[in-house]
Coordinates of C-alpha atoms in Angstrom, one line a residue:
M881 CA -66.8 135.1 -3.1
A882 CA -70.3 135.5 -4.7
A883 CA -70.6 136.5 -8.3
A884 CA -73.0 139.1 -9.5
E885 CA -76.5 137.7 -10.0
D886 CA -76.7 138.4 -13.7
S887 CA -73.7 136.1 -14.3
N888 CA -75.1 133.2 -12.2
C889 CA -75.8 130.8 -15.0
I890 CA -75.3 127.1 -15.3
Q891 CA -74.8 125.2 -18.5
N892 CA -77.2 122.3 -19.2
P893 CA -75.7 119.0 -20.2
S894 CA -77.1 119.6 -23.7
G895 CA -75.1 122.8 -24.0
S896 CA -78.0 125.3 -23.8
E897 CA -77.9 128.0 -21.3
A898 CA -80.0 127.4 -18.2
P899 CA -82.3 130.1 -16.7
K900 CA -80.6 132.7 -14.6
L901 CA -80.6 132.2 -10.8
S902 CA -82.3 135.6 -10.3
D903 CA -85.1 134.7 -12.8
L904 CA -85.8 131.4 -11.0
L905 CA -86.1 133.2 -7.6
D906 CA -88.3 136.0 -9.1
R907 CA -90.6 133.5 -10.7
G908 CA -91.0 131.3 -7.6
W909 CA -91.5 134.4 -5.4
K910 CA -94.1 135.8 -7.8
L911 CA -96.0 132.5 -7.8
Y912 CA -96.0 132.4 -4.0
D913 CA -97.4 135.9 -3.9
E914 CA -100.1 135.0 -6.3
V915 CA -101.1 131.8 -4.3
D916 CA -100.9 133.7 -1.0
S917 CA -103.1 136.6 -2.1
T918 CA -105.7 134.7 -4.2
N919 CA -109.3 134.3 -3.2
E920 CA -109.6 130.9 -4.8
S921 CA -109.7 127.8 -2.7
S922 CA -106.3 126.3 -1.9
S923 CA -107.5 122.9 -3.1
S924 CA -108.5 124.2 -6.6
N925 CA -106.5 122.9 -9.5
A926 CA -105.3 126.3 -10.7
V927 CA -103.8 127.1 -7.3
Q928 CA -102.2 123.7 -6.9
V929 CA -100.6 124.0 -10.4
K930 CA -99.0 127.3 -9.3
V931 CA -97.8 125.8 -6.1
K932 CA -96.1 122.9 -7.9
R933 CA -94.5 125.3 -10.5
G934 CA -93.3 127.6 -7.7
I935 CA -91.7 124.7 -5.9
M936 CA -90.0 123.5 -9.0
Q937 CA -88.5 127.0 -9.7
L938 CA -87.3 127.4 -6.2
E939 CA -85.8 123.9 -6.0
E940 CA -83.9 124.6 -9.2
A941 CA -82.7 127.9 -7.7
T942 CA -81.6 126.1 -4.5
R943 CA -79.5 123.6 -6.5
M944 CA -77.8 126.5 -8.4
V945 CA -77.0 128.3 -5.1
S946 CA -75.4 125.1 -3.8
Q947 CA -73.3 124.6 -6.9
L948 CA -72.2 128.3 -6.9
D949 CA -71.4 128.1 -3.1
L950 CA -72.9 131.5 -2.5
F951 CA -73.0 131.2 1.3
S952 CA -70.1 130.4 3.7
R953 CA -70.0 130.1 7.5
N954 CA -66.7 131.9 7.5
E955 CA -68.1 135.2 6.3
A956 CA -70.2 137.8 8.0
L957 CA -73.4 139.4 6.8
E958 CA -71.5 142.7 5.9
E959 CA -69.2 140.7 3.6
M960 CA -72.1 139.2 1.6
A961 CA -72.7 140.8 -1.8
T962 CA -75.9 142.8 -2.0
A963 CA -77.1 140.8 -5.0
D964 CA -76.9 137.6 -3.0
V965 CA -78.8 138.7 0.1
K966 CA -82.2 137.8 -1.4
Y967 CA -81.2 134.2 -1.9
L968 CA -81.3 133.7 1.8
L969 CA -85.1 133.6 1.3
L970 CA -85.1 130.4 -0.8
P971 CA -85.7 127.9 2.0
A972 CA -88.4 130.1 3.6
L973 CA -90.3 130.4 0.3
L974 CA -90.0 126.7 -0.3
G975 CA -91.4 126.0 3.2
A976 CA -94.3 128.3 2.7
L977 CA -95.2 126.8 -0.7
T978 CA -94.8 123.3 0.7
M979 CA -97.4 124.1 3.4
K980 CA -99.9 125.1 0.7
Q981 CA -99.9 121.6 -0.9
V982 CA -103.2 119.9 -0.4
N983 CA -103.0 116.1 -0.2
P984 CA -104.5 114.5 2.9
N985 CA -102.6 111.3 2.4
K986 CA -99.2 113.1 2.4
R987 CA -100.0 115.9 4.8
L988 CA -97.6 114.6 7.5
E989 CA -94.8 114.4 4.9
H990 CA -95.5 117.9 3.6
V991 CA -95.4 119.6 7.1
Q992 CA -92.3 117.7 8.1
T993 CA -90.6 118.8 4.8
A994 CA -91.7 122.4 5.4
R995 CA -90.3 122.4 8.9
V996 CA -86.9 121.3 7.5
Y997 CA -87.0 124.2 5.1
F998 CA -87.9 126.8 7.8
M999 CA -85.3 125.4 10.2
D1000 CA -82.6 125.6 7.4
F1001 CA -83.6 129.2 6.8
L1002 CA -83.5 130.2 10.5
E1003 CA -80.2 128.4 11.1
R1004 CA -78.6 130.3 8.3
C1005 CA -80.0 133.6 9.5
K1006 CA -78.7 132.8 13.0
E1007 CA -75.2 132.1 11.6
Y1008 CA -75.2 135.5 9.8
E1009 CA -76.7 137.2 12.8
V1010 CA -79.4 138.9 10.7
C1011 CA -81.4 139.7 13.9
S1012 CA -81.7 138.5 17.4
F1013 CA -84.1 135.5 18.0
Q1014 CA -84.3 132.2 19.7
L1015 CA -83.8 129.2 17.4
P1016 CA -86.5 126.5 17.9
R1017 CA -85.4 123.1 18.9
S1018 CA -85.1 120.4 16.3
N1019 CA -87.4 117.3 16.3
E1020 CA -84.5 115.2 17.5
N1021 CA -83.9 117.3 20.6
K1022 CA -87.4 118.2 21.3
A1023 CA -88.3 115.0 23.3
D1024 CA -86.4 115.0 26.6
T1025 CA -85.8 111.3 27.3
P1026 CA -84.0 110.0 30.4
T1027 CA -80.4 109.1 30.0
E1028 CA -78.3 106.4 31.6
E1029 CA -76.9 108.9 34.0
Q1030 CA -80.4 109.6 35.2
P1031 CA -82.1 106.2 35.6
N1032 CA -84.8 107.7 37.8
P1033 CA -85.5 111.2 36.6
V1034 CA -87.3 113.5 39.1
V1035 CA -90.8 114.1 38.1
P1036 CA -91.8 117.7 38.8
L1037 CA -94.8 118.3 41.0
P1038 CA -98.0 119.2 39.1
T1039 CA -98.0 122.9 39.9
S1040 CA -99.5 125.5 37.6
Q1041 CA -96.8 128.1 38.2
P1042 CA -94.3 126.9 35.6
D1043 CA -97.1 126.6 33.0
L1044 CA -98.3 130.1 33.6
I1045 CA -94.7 131.5 33.3
A1046 CA -94.1 129.6 30.1
M1047 CA -97.5 130.7 28.6
A1048 CA -96.8 134.3 29.6
T1049 CA -93.3 134.1 28.0
Q1050 CA -94.7 132.7 24.8
R1051 CA -97.4 135.3 24.6
Q1052 CA -94.9 138.1 25.1
A1053 CA -92.6 136.7 22.4
K1054 CA -95.6 136.5 19.9
I1055 CA -96.5 140.1 20.7
E1056 CA -92.9 141.2 20.0
R1057 CA -92.7 139.3 16.8
F1058 CA -96.0 140.7 15.7
N1059 CA -94.9 144.3 16.4
Q1060 CA -91.6 143.6 14.6
R1061 CA -93.3 142.2 11.5
K1062 CA -95.7 145.2 11.4
E1063 CA -92.8 147.6 11.6
T1064 CA -90.8 145.7 9.0
E1065 CA -93.8 145.7 6.6
S1066 CA -94.3 149.4 7.0
K1067 CA -90.6 150.1 6.1
L1068 CA -90.9 147.8 3.1
C1069 CA -93.9 149.7 1.8
E1070 CA -91.9 152.9 1.9
I1071 CA -89.0 151.7 -0.2
R1072 CA -90.7 149.1 -2.4
G1073 CA -91.6 151.5 -5.2
L1074 CA -88.0 152.8 -5.6
V1075 CA -86.5 149.3 -5.5
E1076 CA -88.9 147.8 -8.1
S1077 CA -88.5 150.8 -10.4
G1078 CA -84.7 150.3 -10.4
S1079 CA -83.9 153.8 -9.2
A1080 CA -82.8 152.9 -5.7
E1081 CA -79.2 153.0 -4.5
E1082 CA -77.3 149.8 -3.5
D1083 CA -77.7 150.5 0.2
M1084 CA -81.5 150.9 -0.1
V1085 CA -81.7 147.6 -2.2
R1086 CA -79.7 145.8 0.5
D1087 CA -81.9 147.2 3.3
F1088 CA -85.0 146.1 1.2
Y1089 CA -84.0 142.5 1.0
L1090 CA -82.7 142.4 4.6
L1091 CA -86.1 143.7 5.7
H1092 CA -87.7 140.8 3.8
V1093 CA -85.4 138.4 5.5
R1094 CA -86.3 139.7 9.0
R1095 CA -90.0 139.6 8.1
W1096 CA -89.7 136.0 7.1
I1097 CA -87.8 135.1 10.3
T1098 CA -90.9 136.1 12.3
L1099 CA -93.2 134.2 9.9
A1100 CA -91.0 131.1 10.0
L1101 CA -91.0 131.1 13.8
E1102 CA -94.8 131.2 13.8
E1103 CA -95.0 128.5 11.1
I1104 CA -92.8 126.1 13.1
D1105 CA -95.0 126.5 16.2
S1106 CA -98.1 125.6 14.2
I1107 CA -96.3 122.8 12.4
D1108 CA -95.2 121.2 15.7
Q1109 CA -98.8 121.1 16.9
E1110 CA -100.1 119.7 13.6
I1111 CA -97.4 117.0 13.5
E1112 CA -98.4 115.8 16.9
I1113 CA -102.1 115.6 15.8
L1114 CA -101.3 113.8 12.5
K1115 CA -99.1 111.3 14.3
R1116 CA -101.9 110.5 16.8
M1117 CA -104.4 110.1 13.9
E1118 CA -102.0 107.8 12.1
A1119 CA -101.5 105.6 15.2
F1120 CA -105.2 105.5 15.7
K1121 CA -105.7 104.3 12.1
Q1122 CA -103.1 101.6 12.5
S1123 CA -104.6 100.3 15.7
G1124 CA -107.6 99.1 13.8
P1125 CA -111.3 99.6 14.6
Q1126 CA -112.1 99.4 18.3
P1127 CA -114.6 96.7 19.3
S1128 CA -117.9 98.1 20.2
P1129 CA -119.0 97.7 23.8
P1130 CA -121.7 95.0 24.5
K1131 CA -125.2 96.3 24.6
R1132 CA -126.6 96.5 28.1
P1133 CA -130.1 95.3 28.8
P1134 CA -132.6 98.1 29.4
M1135 CA -132.9 98.9 33.1
K1136 CA -136.3 98.9 34.9
P1137 CA -137.2 102.2 36.4
F1138 CA -136.7 102.6 40.2
I1139 CA -136.8 105.2 42.8
L1140 CA -134.5 105.4 45.8
T1141 CA -136.1 105.8 49.2
K1142 CA -134.6 107.2 52.3
D1143 CA -134.7 104.0 54.3
A1144 CA -136.2 100.5 54.3
V1145 CA -139.3 101.5 56.4
Q1146 CA -140.3 104.1 53.9
A1147 CA -139.9 101.6 51.0
K1148 CA -142.2 99.2 52.8
V1149 CA -144.8 101.9 53.5
F1150 CA -144.9 103.8 50.3
G1151 CA -143.6 101.1 47.9
A1152 CA -141.5 102.0 45.0
G1153 CA -143.1 105.4 44.5
Y1154 CA -144.6 104.8 41.1
P1155 CA -147.4 102.7 39.6
S1156 CA -146.5 99.0 39.2
L1157 CA -145.9 97.9 35.6
A1158 CA -148.5 95.8 33.8
T1159 CA -148.0 92.0 34.0
M1160 CA -151.1 90.8 32.1
T1161 CA -153.6 91.9 29.5
V1162 CA -157.2 92.8 30.2
D1163 CA -158.4 89.6 28.6
D1164 CA -156.0 87.6 30.8
W1165 CA -157.3 89.4 33.9
Y1166 CA -161.0 88.7 32.9
E1167 CA -160.3 85.1 32.2
Q1168 CA -158.5 84.6 35.5
H1169 CA -161.3 86.2 37.5
R1170 CA -163.9 84.2 35.6
R1171 CA -162.2 81.0 36.5
Q1172 CA -162.1 82.1 40.1
G1173 CA -165.8 83.2 40.1
C1174 CA -165.0 86.7 41.2
L1175 CA -166.9 88.6 38.5
P1176 CA -170.0 90.7 39.7
D1177 CA -172.6 88.6 37.8
Q1178 CA -171.0 85.3 38.7
G1179 CA -172.5 83.1 41.5
V1180 CA -175.8 85.0 41.5
P1181 CA -178.4 82.8 39.7
R1182 CA -181.1 84.7 37.9
S1183 CA -184.6 83.8 38.9
A1184 CA -187.1 82.4 36.5
A1185 CA -189.6 85.1 37.5
D1186 CA -187.2 87.9 36.3
G1187 CA -186.8 86.1 33.0
N1188 CA -190.6 85.7 32.5
A1189 CA -191.3 89.3 33.4
E1190 CA -189.0 90.6 30.7
E1191 CA -190.6 88.4 28.1
D1192 CA -194.1 89.5 29.2
E1193 CA -193.2 93.2 29.0
R1194 CA -191.7 92.7 25.5
A1195 CA -194.8 90.8 24.3
E1196 CA -197.2 93.5 25.7
R1197 CA -195.3 96.3 23.9
E1198 CA -195.4 94.4 20.6
R1199 CA -199.1 93.8 21.1
K1200 CA -200.0 97.4 21.7
E1201 CA -198.0 98.5 18.6
E1202 CA -199.9 96.0 16.5
N1203 CA -203.3 97.1 17.8
D1204 CA -202.5 100.8 17.3
D1205 CA -202.9 101.6 21.0
K1206 CA -203.5 105.4 21.2
E1207 CA -201.6 105.8 24.5
A1208 CA -198.6 103.8 23.2
L1209 CA -198.6 105.8 19.9
Q1210 CA -198.8 109.1 21.7
K1211 CA -196.0 108.1 24.0
A1212 CA -193.8 107.1 21.1
R1213 CA -194.6 110.4 19.3
D1214 CA -193.8 112.5 22.4
W1215 CA -190.5 110.6 22.6
D1216 CA -189.7 111.4 19.0
D1217 CA -190.6 115.1 19.5
W1218 CA -188.4 115.3 22.6
K1219 CA -185.5 113.8 20.7
D1220 CA -185.9 116.4 17.9
T1221 CA -185.4 119.3 20.4
H1222 CA -182.9 117.8 22.7
R1223 CA -179.5 116.5 21.6
R1224 CA -178.3 113.1 22.7
G1225 CA -176.9 113.2 26.2
Y1226 CA -178.9 116.3 27.3
G1227 CA -179.1 116.6 31.1
N1228 CA -176.5 113.8 31.6
R1229 CA -174.4 115.8 34.0
K1230 CA -172.5 112.9 35.6
N1231 CA -171.9 111.1 32.3
M1232 CA -173.9 108.1 33.5
G1233 CA -174.6 106.9 29.9

Protein backbone atom coordinates (compact mmCIF):
# COMPACT_ATOMS: atom_id res chain seq x y z
CA MET A 1 0.00 0.00 0.00
CA ALA A 2 2.74 2.43 0.99
CA ALA A 3 5.39 3.38 -1.47
CA ALA A 4 9.07 3.62 -0.65
CA GLU A 5 10.07 6.82 1.08
CA ASP A 6 12.44 7.95 -1.65
CA SER A 7 9.61 8.01 -4.18
CA ASN A 8 7.18 9.95 -1.97
CA CYS A 9 7.20 13.18 -3.93
CA ILE A 10 4.38 15.56 -4.82
CA GLN A 11 4.41 17.83 -7.83
CA ASN A 12 3.85 21.53 -7.17
CA PRO A 13 1.21 23.35 -9.23
CA SER A 14 4.04 25.19 -10.96
CA GLY A 15 5.49 21.87 -12.16
CA SER A 16 8.60 21.87 -9.94
CA GLU A 17 9.28 18.89 -7.74
CA ALA A 18 8.32 19.36 -4.07
CA PRO A 19 10.67 18.29 -1.23
CA LYS A 20 10.69 14.61 -0.44
CA LEU A 21 8.53 13.44 2.44
CA SER A 22 11.50 11.93 4.23
CA ASP A 23 13.42 15.21 3.96
CA LEU A 24 10.56 17.18 5.48
CA LEU A 25 10.30 14.78 8.43
CA ASP A 26 14.07 14.76 8.97
CA ARG A 27 14.27 18.57 8.93
CA GLY A 28 11.37 19.01 11.32
CA TRP A 29 12.71 16.29 13.62
CA LYS A 30 16.17 17.87 13.62
CA LEU A 31 14.74 21.33 14.43
CA TYR A 32 12.82 19.83 17.36
CA ASP A 33 15.99 18.19 18.72
CA GLU A 34 17.83 21.51 18.46
CA VAL A 35 15.07 23.40 20.26
CA ASP A 36 14.67 20.71 22.93
CA SER A 37 18.39 20.51 23.74
CA THR A 38 19.30 24.21 23.53
CA ASN A 39 20.36 26.21 26.56
CA GLU A 40 18.79 29.40 25.20
CA SER A 41 15.57 30.78 26.57
CA SER A 42 12.50 29.36 24.86
CA SER A 43 11.22 32.92 24.35
CA SER A 44 14.32 34.02 22.42
CA ASN A 45 13.84 34.99 18.79
CA ALA A 46 16.26 32.33 17.49
CA VAL A 47 14.42 29.51 19.26
CA GLN A 48 10.99 30.70 18.17
CA VAL A 49 12.15 30.93 14.54
CA LYS A 50 13.26 27.30 14.69
CA VAL A 51 9.95 26.30 16.29
CA LYS A 52 7.95 27.94 13.49
CA ARG A 53 10.17 26.45 10.78
CA GLY A 54 9.84 22.99 12.32
CA ILE A 55 6.05 23.28 12.48
CA MET A 56 5.90 24.34 8.84
CA GLN A 57 8.07 21.38 7.74
CA LEU A 58 6.03 18.85 9.73
CA GLU A 59 2.69 20.30 8.61
CA GLU A 60 3.76 19.97 4.99
CA ALA A 61 4.86 16.39 5.66
CA THR A 62 1.48 15.64 7.27
CA ARG A 63 -0.36 16.93 4.20
CA MET A 64 1.76 14.69 1.98
CA VAL A 65 1.08 11.65 4.19
CA SER A 66 -2.64 12.36 3.91
CA GLN A 67 -2.44 12.66 0.12
CA LEU A 68 -0.42 9.46 -0.20
CA ASP A 69 -2.76 7.60 2.18
CA LEU A 70 0.09 5.83 3.94
CA PHE A 71 -1.94 4.56 6.90
CA SER A 72 -5.08 2.47 6.88
CA ARG A 73 -7.25 1.08 9.66
CA ASN A 74 -7.57 -2.16 7.75
CA GLU A 75 -3.90 -3.12 8.05
CA ALA A 76 -1.86 -4.36 10.98
CA LEU A 77 1.46 -3.03 12.18
CA GLU A 78 3.31 -5.99 10.68
CA GLU A 79 1.90 -5.12 7.25
CA MET A 80 3.22 -1.55 7.36
CA ALA A 81 6.36 -0.90 5.32
CA THR A 82 9.50 -0.27 7.34
CA ALA A 83 10.09 3.03 5.56
CA ASP A 84 6.65 4.28 6.67
CA VAL A 85 6.89 3.48 10.41
CA LYS A 86 8.67 6.72 11.28
CA TYR A 87 5.81 8.81 9.84
CA LEU A 88 3.71 7.72 12.80
CA LEU A 89 5.75 10.29 14.76
CA LEU A 90 4.49 13.30 12.77
CA PRO A 91 1.60 14.32 15.09
CA ALA A 92 3.73 13.72 18.20
CA LEU A 93 6.50 16.01 16.93
CA LEU A 94 3.93 18.60 15.89
CA GLY A 95 2.39 18.57 19.35
CA ALA A 96 5.78 18.91 21.05
CA LEU A 97 6.78 21.88 18.86
CA THR A 98 3.38 23.53 19.35
CA MET A 99 3.89 23.37 23.13
CA LYS A 100 7.16 25.28 22.73
CA GLN A 101 5.46 28.31 21.15
CA VAL A 102 5.59 31.35 23.43
CA ASN A 103 2.65 33.72 23.11
CA PRO A 104 0.68 34.47 26.31
CA ASN A 105 -2.31 35.75 24.33
CA LYS A 106 -2.61 32.45 22.40
CA ARG A 107 -1.46 30.02 25.06
CA LEU A 108 -4.86 28.37 25.45
CA GLU A 109 -5.13 27.91 21.69
CA HIS A 110 -1.62 26.40 21.52
CA VAL A 111 -2.14 23.85 24.30
CA GLN A 112 -5.51 22.80 22.88
CA THR A 113 -3.95 22.31 19.43
CA ALA A 114 -1.07 20.33 20.95
CA ARG A 115 -3.55 18.08 22.76
CA VAL A 116 -5.29 17.32 19.45
CA TYR A 117 -1.95 16.33 17.91
CA PHE A 118 -1.00 14.07 20.83
CA MET A 119 -4.44 12.44 20.89
CA ASP A 120 -4.24 11.78 17.13
CA PHE A 121 -0.85 10.15 17.62
CA LEU A 122 -2.04 7.97 20.51
CA GLU A 123 -5.23 6.91 18.74
CA ARG A 124 -3.27 5.80 15.68
CA CYS A 125 -0.78 3.90 17.84
CA LYS A 126 -3.73 2.27 19.63
CA GLU A 127 -5.24 1.18 16.31
CA TYR A 128 -1.95 -0.39 15.22
CA GLU A 129 -1.43 -1.92 18.71
CA VAL A 130 2.11 -0.61 18.94
CA CYS A 131 2.09 -1.25 22.70
CA SER A 132 -0.38 -1.61 25.55
CA PHE A 133 -1.55 1.64 27.17
CA GLN A 134 -4.77 3.32 28.28
CA LEU A 135 -6.01 6.00 25.92
CA PRO A 136 -6.85 9.30 27.69
CA ARG A 137 -10.37 10.58 27.50
CA SER A 138 -11.11 13.32 25.03
CA ASN A 139 -12.24 16.77 26.12
CA GLU A 140 -15.80 16.05 25.02
CA ASN A 141 -16.06 12.93 27.20
CA LYS A 142 -14.05 14.25 30.09
CA ALA A 143 -16.90 16.06 31.88
CA ASP A 144 -19.45 13.64 33.23
CA THR A 145 -22.74 15.53 33.01
CA PRO A 146 -26.08 14.07 34.22
CA THR A 147 -28.33 12.72 31.45
CA GLU A 148 -32.11 12.68 31.12
CA GLU A 149 -32.21 9.08 32.37
CA GLN A 150 -30.54 10.22 35.58
CA PRO A 151 -32.29 13.47 36.59
CA ASN A 152 -31.02 13.16 40.16
CA PRO A 153 -27.56 11.64 40.04
CA VAL A 154 -26.30 10.16 43.27
CA VAL A 155 -23.60 12.30 44.79
CA PRO A 156 -20.86 10.15 46.32
CA LEU A 157 -20.03 10.66 49.94
CA PRO A 158 -16.91 12.75 50.57
CA THR A 159 -14.66 9.86 51.54
CA SER A 160 -10.91 9.89 51.03
CA GLN A 161 -10.61 6.19 50.06
CA PRO A 162 -11.43 6.57 46.30
CA ASP A 163 -9.06 9.52 46.03
CA LEU A 164 -6.22 7.55 47.61
CA ILE A 165 -6.81 4.61 45.28
CA ALA A 166 -6.86 6.87 42.21
CA MET A 167 -3.72 8.67 43.32
CA ALA A 168 -1.92 5.39 43.93
CA THR A 169 -2.99 4.07 40.53
CA GLN A 170 -1.79 7.21 38.76
CA ARG A 171 1.50 7.11 40.62
CA GLN A 172 2.09 3.48 39.69
CA ALA A 173 1.26 4.20 36.04
CA LYS A 174 3.75 7.09 35.98
CA ILE A 175 6.45 4.89 37.48
CA GLU A 176 5.83 2.19 34.87
CA ARG A 177 5.91 4.73 32.03
CA PHE A 178 9.13 6.19 33.39
CA ASN A 179 10.78 2.76 33.54
CA GLN A 180 9.56 1.91 30.04
CA ARG A 181 10.95 5.17 28.67
CA LYS A 182 14.33 4.61 30.29
CA GLU A 183 14.50 1.08 28.91
CA THR A 184 13.50 2.29 25.46
CA GLU A 185 16.07 5.09 25.47
CA SER A 186 18.77 2.62 26.49
CA LYS A 187 17.95 0.37 23.53
CA LEU A 188 17.89 3.35 21.19
CA CYS A 189 21.40 4.36 22.25
CA GLU A 190 22.66 0.88 21.43
CA ILE A 191 21.45 0.81 17.81
CA ARG A 192 21.43 4.53 16.97
CA GLY A 193 24.94 4.53 15.56
CA LEU A 194 24.31 1.63 13.18
CA VAL A 195 21.04 3.07 11.88
CA GLU A 196 22.40 6.58 11.32
CA SER A 197 25.48 5.22 9.56
CA GLY A 198 23.27 3.24 7.13
CA SER A 199 24.87 -0.12 7.93
CA ALA A 200 21.90 -1.52 9.86
CA GLU A 201 19.64 -4.22 8.45
CA GLU A 202 15.96 -3.61 7.76
CA ASP A 203 14.80 -5.38 10.91
CA MET A 204 17.07 -3.19 13.04
CA VAL A 205 15.84 -0.02 11.30
CA ARG A 206 12.24 -1.07 11.92
CA ASP A 207 12.96 -1.75 15.59
CA PHE A 208 14.73 1.62 15.84
CA TYR A 209 11.68 3.60 14.70
CA LEU A 210 9.25 1.44 16.68
CA LEU A 211 11.29 2.18 19.78
CA HIS A 212 10.96 5.89 19.00
CA VAL A 213 7.20 5.47 18.64
CA ARG A 214 6.95 3.68 22.01
CA ARG A 215 9.08 6.35 23.67
CA TRP A 216 6.83 9.08 22.31
CA ILE A 217 3.75 7.23 23.56
CA THR A 218 4.97 7.64 27.14
CA LEU A 219 5.89 11.29 26.48
CA ALA A 220 2.49 12.03 24.91
CA LEU A 221 0.62 10.54 27.88
CA GLU A 222 2.59 12.75 30.28
CA GLU A 223 2.09 15.81 28.08
CA ILE A 224 -1.68 15.29 27.97
CA ASP A 225 -1.82 15.11 31.77
CA SER A 226 -0.01 18.42 32.12
CA ILE A 227 -2.01 19.98 29.27
CA ASP A 228 -5.32 19.13 30.95
CA GLN A 229 -4.19 20.86 34.12
CA GLU A 230 -2.96 23.91 32.22
CA ILE A 231 -6.17 24.19 30.20
CA GLU A 232 -8.22 24.27 33.39
CA ILE A 233 -6.03 27.02 34.84
CA LEU A 234 -6.09 29.08 31.63
CA LYS A 235 -9.87 28.85 31.37
CA ARG A 236 -10.29 30.07 34.92
CA MET A 237 -7.94 32.96 34.25
CA GLU A 238 -9.89 33.87 31.12
CA ALA A 239 -13.20 33.77 33.01
CA PHE A 240 -11.71 35.94 35.74
CA LYS A 241 -10.57 38.52 33.18
CA GLN A 242 -13.98 38.62 31.49
CA SER A 243 -15.79 39.10 34.80
CA GLY A 244 -14.17 42.53 35.13
CA PRO A 245 -12.48 44.11 38.11
CA GLN A 246 -14.02 43.22 41.42
CA PRO A 247 -15.23 46.17 43.54
CA SER A 248 -12.97 46.86 46.45
CA PRO A 249 -14.58 46.33 49.86
CA PRO A 250 -15.48 49.50 51.78
CA LYS A 251 -12.89 50.71 54.23
CA ARG A 252 -13.77 49.97 57.84
CA PRO A 253 -13.22 52.67 60.45
CA PRO A 254 -10.34 51.98 62.81
CA MET A 255 -11.43 50.15 65.93
CA LYS A 256 -10.61 51.45 69.38
CA PRO A 257 -8.56 49.10 71.52
CA PHE A 258 -10.43 47.04 74.08
CA ILE A 259 -9.74 44.22 76.49
CA LEU A 260 -12.21 41.49 77.33
CA THR A 261 -12.81 40.83 81.03
CA LYS A 262 -14.11 37.67 82.61
CA ASP A 263 -17.33 39.20 83.92
CA ALA A 264 -19.11 42.51 84.45
CA VAL A 265 -17.92 42.82 88.08
CA GLN A 266 -14.27 42.61 87.04
CA ALA A 267 -14.88 45.23 84.38
CA LYS A 268 -16.35 47.61 86.98
CA VAL A 269 -13.50 47.07 89.43
CA PHE A 270 -10.48 47.06 87.15
CA GLY A 271 -11.86 49.10 84.28
CA ALA A 272 -10.85 48.40 80.74
CA GLY A 273 -7.39 47.23 81.75
CA TYR A 274 -5.40 49.92 79.97
CA PRO A 275 -4.84 53.68 80.41
CA SER A 276 -7.65 55.84 79.14
CA LEU A 277 -7.04 57.67 75.92
CA ALA A 278 -6.37 61.42 76.00
CA THR A 279 -9.43 63.59 75.45
CA MET A 280 -7.86 67.12 75.73
CA THR A 281 -4.54 68.87 75.44
CA VAL A 282 -2.47 70.17 78.36
CA ASP A 283 -3.43 73.77 77.53
CA ASP A 284 -7.12 72.83 77.53
CA TRP A 285 -6.71 71.13 80.94
CA TYR A 286 -4.90 74.13 82.39
CA GLU A 287 -7.52 76.55 81.07
CA GLN A 288 -10.35 74.41 82.44
CA HIS A 289 -8.79 74.24 85.92
CA ARG A 290 -7.98 77.96 85.86
CA ARG A 291 -11.63 78.76 85.22
CA GLN A 292 -12.66 76.44 88.03
CA GLY A 293 -10.08 77.96 90.42
CA CYS A 294 -8.45 74.61 91.14
CA LEU A 295 -4.84 75.58 90.46
CA PRO A 296 -2.42 75.50 93.46
CA ASP A 297 -1.73 79.27 93.44
CA GLN A 298 -5.34 80.24 92.85
CA GLY A 299 -7.53 81.51 95.69
CA VAL A 300 -4.57 82.21 98.00
CA PRO A 301 -3.97 85.96 98.03
CA ARG A 302 -0.37 87.04 98.50
CA SER A 303 0.15 89.38 101.41
CA ALA A 304 1.60 92.86 100.97
CA ALA A 305 4.31 92.05 103.53
CA ASP A 306 5.66 89.21 101.42
CA GLY A 307 5.91 91.52 98.44
CA ASN A 308 7.62 94.27 100.42
CA ALA A 309 10.14 91.81 101.93
CA GLU A 310 11.27 90.62 98.51
CA GLU A 311 11.73 94.20 97.31
CA ASP A 312 13.72 95.15 100.44
CA GLU A 313 16.02 92.13 100.07
CA ARG A 314 16.70 92.94 96.42
CA ALA A 315 17.43 96.58 97.22
CA GLU A 316 19.81 95.65 100.09
CA ARG A 317 21.76 93.30 97.80
CA GLU A 318 22.16 95.98 95.16
CA ARG A 319 23.27 98.50 97.75
CA LYS A 320 26.01 96.22 99.12
CA GLU A 321 27.36 95.57 95.65
CA GLU A 322 27.48 99.29 94.89
CA ASN A 323 29.33 100.05 98.20
CA ASP A 324 31.84 97.22 97.67
CA ASP A 325 30.84 95.43 100.86
CA LYS A 326 33.71 93.06 101.74
CA GLU A 327 31.43 90.38 103.12
CA ALA A 328 29.20 90.38 100.04
CA LEU A 329 32.19 90.37 97.70
CA GLN A 330 33.80 87.48 99.57
CA LYS A 331 30.58 85.53 99.46
CA ALA A 332 30.28 86.10 95.71
CA ARG A 333 33.91 85.02 95.14
CA ASP A 334 33.46 81.90 97.24
CA TRP A 335 30.40 81.05 95.18
CA ASP A 336 32.35 81.49 91.97
CA ASP A 337 35.21 79.30 93.24
CA TRP A 338 32.79 76.59 94.29
CA LYS A 339 31.17 76.61 90.87
CA ASP A 340 34.61 76.18 89.25
CA THR A 341 35.27 72.93 91.14
CA HIS A 342 31.75 71.52 91.18
CA ARG A 343 29.74 70.86 88.07
CA ARG A 344 26.17 71.95 87.83
CA GLY A 345 23.80 69.64 89.68
CA TYR A 346 26.46 68.30 92.06
CA GLY A 347 24.90 66.67 95.13
CA ASN A 348 21.40 66.81 93.65
CA ARG A 349 20.63 63.16 94.37
CA LYS A 350 16.84 63.40 94.12
CA ASN A 351 16.80 65.59 91.01
CA MET A 352 15.16 68.41 92.90
CA GLY A 353 16.33 71.07 90.47
